[in-house]
Each structure stands twice: as C-alpha cells, then as structure tokens.
C-alpha cells in the first residue's frame, strides 16, 4: 500500500522519470554518436559491455509507454531530450527525425492529460563535442545554449517544465574525478573545469529558455546524506568536504553565486581563470529546485591527497546497488535546501527509487521491497511538508527497467519490468500500487 493523493496537499504532483539514453535506443532515428557509446565500447567500463543502442526501444514503443504513464495515473512525466539525437554532431545540422520524435512525445503526453517535464541533458554528450574537450571546454556553454534553442524552439511552447542538466555532480565529479561514467577521466583539473562549466551551461540554457518566453524552469541536483564514521575532528573535516563537493557546490553556485570554501581548498588552483565573473550567468533565477535522492554514505578520513576521504561500509539494509536505505536523509535535504538555499521556491523530489532483484513469475513481479522503499520515502516527504517545506511533487525513478549506465541492464529500477530479449513490458506490483494510490 502507498499513501494516496489525499495524504498530500491538493496541488502535489506525482510523476515518473526516465532519461533518453537509458530507454530510447540510441541506434535508432539518426542520433549521432555519444561519449557513452565509446565509453561502453571500451573494455571494463560497463558491466557485460552493455550500451544504450537498443535500450528499451522506447523510440519505437512510444505509444505503449505513454499509455503506461497515463495508465498509472501519473500527473507528470520527466524525460530528457538527447543532444545527439537533435544535433548528431553536437552543433550544426539538425536531425529532423529527432525533433519530430520529441514533438510526438510531448503531444502524446498532452493528449493523455500528462504534463511534460523536460531535461535537456542527461549525460550522453555528442562525441564530436567530446573530441573538443567536452565539459572541460568553456565553449560548451555556448554549444549547449545553441542546442537549447533548437530543441526548445520546437517543444518549448508545450512543455510544462524544463531543467537544463540532470545531476551536475555526476556529469562532473563522478565522470571526471572518479572516472566511473563517461568520459571516464580521473583528473582534478578536468573535474574543476567540468564542475564550473556545467553550471555556466545551466545558466546559459536558462537565459535562452527565458528568451523564448518559457516559464517553470528549474535545476536538478543529486544529494547523498553523509554520516561520520566516528567522532574525530579528521572525520568531521572529511564529512564537511564530502558534503560540500556533493551537496553544496552546485546549489551554492546556482542559488548563492558562491562555491563552498571546503571545495575551493582543493579545486581553486584548477578552476578556469575568471570563474568568479560567471556567477552573474550561473545565478539566473529559476522557478523551482529538483532533488534526486537515493542513499547515504559513511565517510571517514583517508591518507591521500585532497579531498582526503574514503567511504566505509554501512550497517543498514541495502538495495541491489549496494546503497543503504535511509529515508531520513530525504527529509533532511528537503528541509536544508529550503532553509539554506531556496527559501519559498517550490521543491520537487525529481528522482527517488531502488534497484531490486525483481523476478517475473507467472506474468507478475511482486516487488514489495520497492513499495516499502517508496512508502518510507513518501513518509519523509510528508514530514517535510508538515514542517512547512514547499515540496510540490515526487517523481519515481524509474518508469521502467533500463540501462543503468556502468552497471548495464541488470540493475532494475523500474515500476514496469522490461524483458531485454523480447522488450515486453510488465507492470510490477509497485506500478499497480501507484495506480491505485493515484486514482482521481
Ligand atoms: O539511473 C540513474 C539516473 O540516470 C540518474 N539518477 C540516478 C539513477 C539511478 O542510479
């Protein structure tokens, strides 16, 4: 059982989320190559060397998938547009087929009474731009602005909301410092530049969308609760550094026009010259803030160069990703974001969900663990709402099982099961639980 609509404020919205490369099938419809294709083609980067070439074949099964969204009684669908599907070389020639696809997607949602919530970048950078340095190159802010104009000139009149970049931490830190995602770098200078250019690109995209007359524009960041491994001063320092990199850097840039001191300690020498002058663009006013939240980390100090910290194993029950289940962290971030960064601005939980060892048996998937996870996180949202935080919606990640990046297709986050041989969709118990809870 999940709480129902009447357990939330009347204007509270429920949605499901996906992203382009994870579901569409990037080999279809004239999309250009991306850095995720080459990253996945490099041995050792992705489990089983899987990639997004076929995904869930959403490109061809759009109608069926839109019916699933509407059939689940969801109010809003958060999807991303693929830069390389719209502009196969990242700049220049437009792929009309790509624009037509997103046009059909938006119209199909509206016909079904579902609000379209667009994200412009969910990680598949066109290879031609990766060749030019990708997020390390300051010019990316203008390339991104141009792409924003091309796609939003086509669908911007009908999307309900739009956000430039999904999870700036993943785009920059995870991909340029930890090397776990494309382009797979482990380089502090590349990281500093990517972190700053992601925010500059965010600001440029907001400017372009305002110029097009669009409204309801937001920013989507991801958060991890940080628990100290012990009570020592070294641990407190490590925790503050982790929290600053992960949870405060991007909000700080967008909402305050400043970066946390703990991050500047390590990254200042590597940031591009004149980075402070970019805050006028980065702080373009937005209309809402989205929080993606899944887990917490236990952090302690490490005898390594900055940031001099390491993750320790935690005692709580874990999802298939090995992530501890910690709903209190969501309540904490909703409250803290409003208190320290966004004030009265509407907040949305733009992603939350779990990978589970789902099994399709007799045509059904009984994913009670996922229902429990969602239930507990919706409880955290309710507590934040009761405390006066302006939380306006919750999106479940994800509509359906999909390409979980470096972990391939085995980590299933969906409310709908996908058989990756036949591509058949089967709504899980969690989907049916939402359908009942959201009946109008
Ligand atoms: O699948 C990802 C998604 O692309 C971004 N947020 C986290 C999800 C689960 O790892």
Coordinates of C-alpha atoms in Angstrom, one line a residue, residues 120-375:
X120 CA 18.0 19.0 -21.7
X121 CA 21.0 16.9 -20.7
X122 CA 21.0 13.5 -19.0
X123 CA 24.6 12.5 -19.8
X124 CA 25.1 11.4 -23.5
X125 CA 27.4 14.1 -24.8
X126 CA 27.8 14.1 -28.6
X127 CA 31.1 12.6 -29.5
X128 CA 32.1 15.5 -31.8
X129 CA 32.0 17.8 -28.7
X130 CA 33.7 15.2 -26.5
X131 CA 36.5 15.4 -29.1
X132 CA 36.8 19.1 -28.4
X133 CA 37.2 18.5 -24.7
X134 CA 33.5 18.2 -23.8
X135 CA 32.7 19.7 -20.3
X136 CA 36.4 20.8 -19.9
X137 CA 36.0 23.3 -22.8
X138 CA 34.4 26.6 -21.8
X139 CA 32.8 26.8 -25.3
X140 CA 30.4 24.1 -24.2
X141 CA 28.2 26.8 -22.6
X142 CA 27.5 28.3 -26.0
X143 CA 27.1 24.9 -27.7
X144 CA 24.6 24.0 -25.0
X145 CA 22.8 27.3 -25.4
X146 CA 22.5 26.7 -29.2
X147 CA 21.2 23.2 -28.6
X148 CA 18.7 24.5 -26.1
X149 CA 17.4 27.0 -28.6
X150 CA 17.0 24.3 -31.3
X151 CA 15.0 21.8 -29.2
X152 CA 13.0 24.4 -27.3
X153 CA 12.0 26.3 -30.4
X154 CA 10.3 23.1 -31.3
X155 CA 8.8 21.8 -28.0
X156 CA 9.2 24.8 -25.5
X157 CA 5.7 26.1 -26.2
X158 CA 4.2 22.9 -24.8
X159 CA 6.4 21.5 -22.0
X160 CA 5.1 22.1 -18.5
X161 CA 8.6 22.5 -17.0
X162 CA 12.2 22.3 -18.1
X163 CA 15.6 21.9 -16.4
X164 CA 19.0 22.1 -18.2
X165 CA 21.2 19.4 -16.6
X166 CA 20.4 16.3 -14.6
X167 CA 22.7 15.8 -11.6
X168 CA 25.7 18.2 -12.2
X169 CA 27.7 16.1 -9.7
X170 CA 27.5 13.0 -11.9
X171 CA 28.3 15.0 -15.1
X172 CA 31.4 16.4 -13.5
X173 CA 32.8 14.7 -10.3
X174 CA 31.7 11.1 -11.0
X175 CA 32.8 11.3 -14.6
X176 CA 36.0 13.4 -14.4
X177 CA 37.3 12.7 -10.9
X178 CA 36.1 9.2 -10.1
X179 CA 36.1 8.0 -13.7
X180 CA 33.0 5.8 -13.2
X181 CA 31.0 7.4 -16.0
X182 CA 31.9 8.8 -19.5
X183 CA 34.3 10.2 -20.3
X184 CA 36.0 8.1 -17.6
X185 CA 38.6 10.7 -16.6
X186 CA 40.4 10.8 -13.2
X187 CA 41.9 14.3 -13.3
X188 CA 41.4 17.1 -10.9
X189 CA 41.9 19.9 -13.4
X190 CA 39.3 18.4 -15.8
X191 CA 37.0 18.0 -12.8
X192 CA 37.2 21.6 -11.6
X193 CA 36.6 22.8 -15.2
X194 CA 33.7 20.4 -15.7
X195 CA 32.1 21.4 -12.4
X196 CA 32.2 25.1 -13.3
X197 CA 31.3 24.7 -17.0
X198 CA 28.3 22.6 -16.1
X199 CA 26.9 25.4 -14.0
X200 CA 27.8 28.0 -16.7
X201 CA 25.9 25.9 -19.2
X202 CA 23.0 25.7 -16.9
X203 CA 22.8 29.5 -16.7
X204 CA 23.1 29.9 -20.4
X205 CA 20.3 27.5 -21.1
X206 CA 18.1 29.3 -18.6
X207 CA 18.8 32.5 -20.4
X208 CA 17.9 31.0 -23.7
X209 CA 14.6 29.5 -22.4
X210 CA 13.6 32.8 -20.8
X211 CA 14.3 34.5 -24.1
X212 CA 12.0 32.0 -25.8
X213 CA 9.3 33.0 -23.3
X214 CA 9.3 29.8 -21.3
X215 CA 8.5 29.5 -17.7
X216 CA 8.6 26.9 -14.9
X217 CA 12.3 26.4 -15.3
X218 CA 14.4 24.6 -12.7
X219 CA 17.6 23.0 -11.6
X220 CA 18.0 19.3 -10.7
X221 CA 20.8 18.2 -8.3
X222 CA 21.5 14.9 -6.6
X223 CA 22.2 14.5 -2.9
X224 CA 23.7 11.9 -0.5
X225 CA 23.4 12.1 3.2
X226 CA 26.8 12.0 4.9
X227 CA 27.2 10.1 8.1
X228 CA 30.5 10.5 10.0
X229 CA 32.4 7.2 10.5
X230 CA 33.4 8.3 14.0
X231 CA 33.6 11.4 16.3
X232 CA 37.1 12.6 15.4
X233 CA 38.0 16.0 14.1
X234 CA 39.6 14.4 11.0
X235 CA 36.3 12.7 10.3
X236 CA 34.3 15.9 10.7
X237 CA 36.6 17.6 8.2
X238 CA 36.2 14.7 5.7
X239 CA 32.4 14.7 6.1
X240 CA 32.3 18.5 5.6
X241 CA 34.4 18.1 2.4
X242 CA 32.3 15.3 1.0
X243 CA 29.1 17.2 1.8
X244 CA 30.5 20.4 0.1
X245 CA 31.5 18.6 -3.1
X246 CA 28.4 16.6 -3.4
X247 CA 25.6 18.5 -1.8
X248 CA 26.5 22.2 -1.6
X249 CA 28.8 23.1 -4.5
X250 CA 26.1 23.2 -7.2
X251 CA 23.3 24.7 -5.1
X252 CA 25.8 27.2 -3.9
X253 CA 26.7 28.3 -7.4
X254 CA 23.1 28.5 -8.7
X255 CA 21.4 30.0 -5.6
X256 CA 24.1 32.0 -3.9
X257 CA 26.7 32.7 -6.5
X258 CA 29.5 31.2 -4.5
X259 CA 31.4 27.9 -4.0
X260 CA 32.0 26.3 -0.6
X261 CA 35.3 27.0 1.0
X262 CA 35.9 23.3 1.5
X263 CA 35.8 22.7 -2.3
X264 CA 37.9 25.8 -3.2
X265 CA 40.6 24.4 -0.9
X266 CA 41.2 21.6 -3.4
X267 CA 39.9 23.0 -6.7
X268 CA 40.7 26.7 -6.7
X269 CA 44.1 26.2 -8.5
X270 CA 42.3 24.2 -11.2
X271 CA 39.3 26.4 -11.9
X272 CA 39.4 28.4 -15.1
X273 CA 40.7 32.0 -14.8
X274 CA 38.0 34.5 -14.0
X275 CA 35.5 31.9 -12.8
X276 CA 34.0 34.4 -10.3
X277 CA 32.8 36.6 -13.2
X278 CA 30.5 33.8 -14.4
X279 CA 28.2 33.9 -11.4
X280 CA 26.0 36.5 -13.0
X281 CA 25.1 33.9 -15.6
X282 CA 25.1 30.9 -13.2
X283 CA 22.6 32.6 -10.8
X284 CA 19.9 33.2 -13.4
X285 CA 16.7 33.0 -11.4
X286 CA 14.9 29.6 -11.6
X287 CA 11.3 28.8 -10.6
X288 CA 11.9 25.5 -8.7
X289 CA 14.6 23.2 -7.5
X290 CA 14.6 19.4 -8.0
X291 CA 16.3 16.9 -5.6
X292 CA 17.3 13.4 -6.6
X293 CA 17.9 11.3 -3.5
X294 CA 18.7 7.6 -3.1
X295 CA 21.0 6.9 -0.2
X296 CA 23.6 7.9 2.4
X297 CA 27.3 7.3 2.7
X298 CA 29.5 6.7 5.8
X299 CA 32.6 8.8 5.4
X300 CA 36.0 8.9 7.2
X301 CA 39.4 10.5 6.5
X302 CA 42.0 9.0 4.2
X303 CA 45.7 9.4 4.0
X304 CA 45.6 10.6 0.3
X305 CA 45.7 14.0 -1.4
X306 CA 42.7 16.3 -1.2
X307 CA 39.8 15.5 -0.7
X308 CA 41.5 13.0 1.7
X309 CA 38.4 11.0 2.5
X310 CA 37.0 7.5 1.9
X311 CA 33.7 5.6 2.0
X312 CA 33.2 3.0 4.8
X313 CA 30.7 0.2 4.8
X314 CA 27.4 1.0 6.4
X315 CA 25.1 -1.3 8.6
X316 CA 21.7 -0.5 7.1
X317 CA 19.7 -2.7 4.7
X318 CA 20.8 -2.1 1.1
X319 CA 19.3 -2.0 -2.4
X320 CA 20.7 -4.1 -5.3
X321 CA 23.1 -1.1 -6.0
X322 CA 24.6 -1.8 -2.5
X323 CA 23.1 1.6 -1.4
X324 CA 21.9 1.9 2.2
X325 CA 18.2 2.7 2.5
X326 CA 17.9 5.9 4.6
X327 CA 14.7 7.9 4.1
X328 CA 15.5 10.4 6.8
X329 CA 18.1 11.8 4.5
X330 CA 15.5 12.9 2.1
X331 CA 13.6 14.8 4.8
X332 CA 16.9 16.4 5.9
X333 CA 17.8 17.6 2.4
X334 CA 14.3 19.0 1.7
X335 CA 14.4 21.0 4.9
X336 CA 18.0 22.1 4.5
X337 CA 17.6 23.1 0.8
X338 CA 14.7 25.3 1.6
X339 CA 16.4 26.7 4.7
X340 CA 19.9 27.4 3.3
X341 CA 19.4 27.9 -0.5
X342 CA 15.9 28.2 -2.0
X343 CA 13.5 29.7 0.6
X344 CA 10.0 29.7 -0.7
X345 CA 10.8 28.2 -4.1
X346 CA 8.9 25.0 -4.9
X347 CA 10.9 21.9 -4.4
X348 CA 10.3 18.6 -6.2
X349 CA 11.8 15.2 -5.5
X350 CA 12.8 14.7 -9.1
X351 CA 14.2 11.2 -8.6
X352 CA 13.8 8.5 -5.9
X353 CA 13.7 4.7 -6.2
X354 CA 15.5 1.5 -5.8
X355 CA 17.1 -1.3 -7.8
X356 CA 15.7 -4.6 -6.6
X357 CA 16.2 -8.3 -7.5
X358 CA 12.9 -8.4 -9.3
X359 CA 11.7 -11.7 -10.7
X360 CA 9.0 -12.1 -13.3
X361 CA 6.9 -15.1 -12.2
X362 CA 3.6 -16.1 -13.8
X363 CA 3.4 -12.8 -15.6
X364 CA 3.8 -10.7 -12.5
X365 CA 6.6 -9.0 -10.4
X366 CA 5.8 -8.8 -6.7
X367 CA 8.3 -6.0 -5.7
X368 CA 7.2 -5.5 -2.2
X369 CA 10.7 -4.2 -1.2
X370 CA 10.3 -1.3 -3.7
X371 CA 6.8 -0.5 -2.4
X372 CA 8.2 -0.3 1.1
X373 CA 11.1 1.9 -0.1
X374 CA 8.8 4.3 -1.9
X375 CA 6.4 4.3 1.1

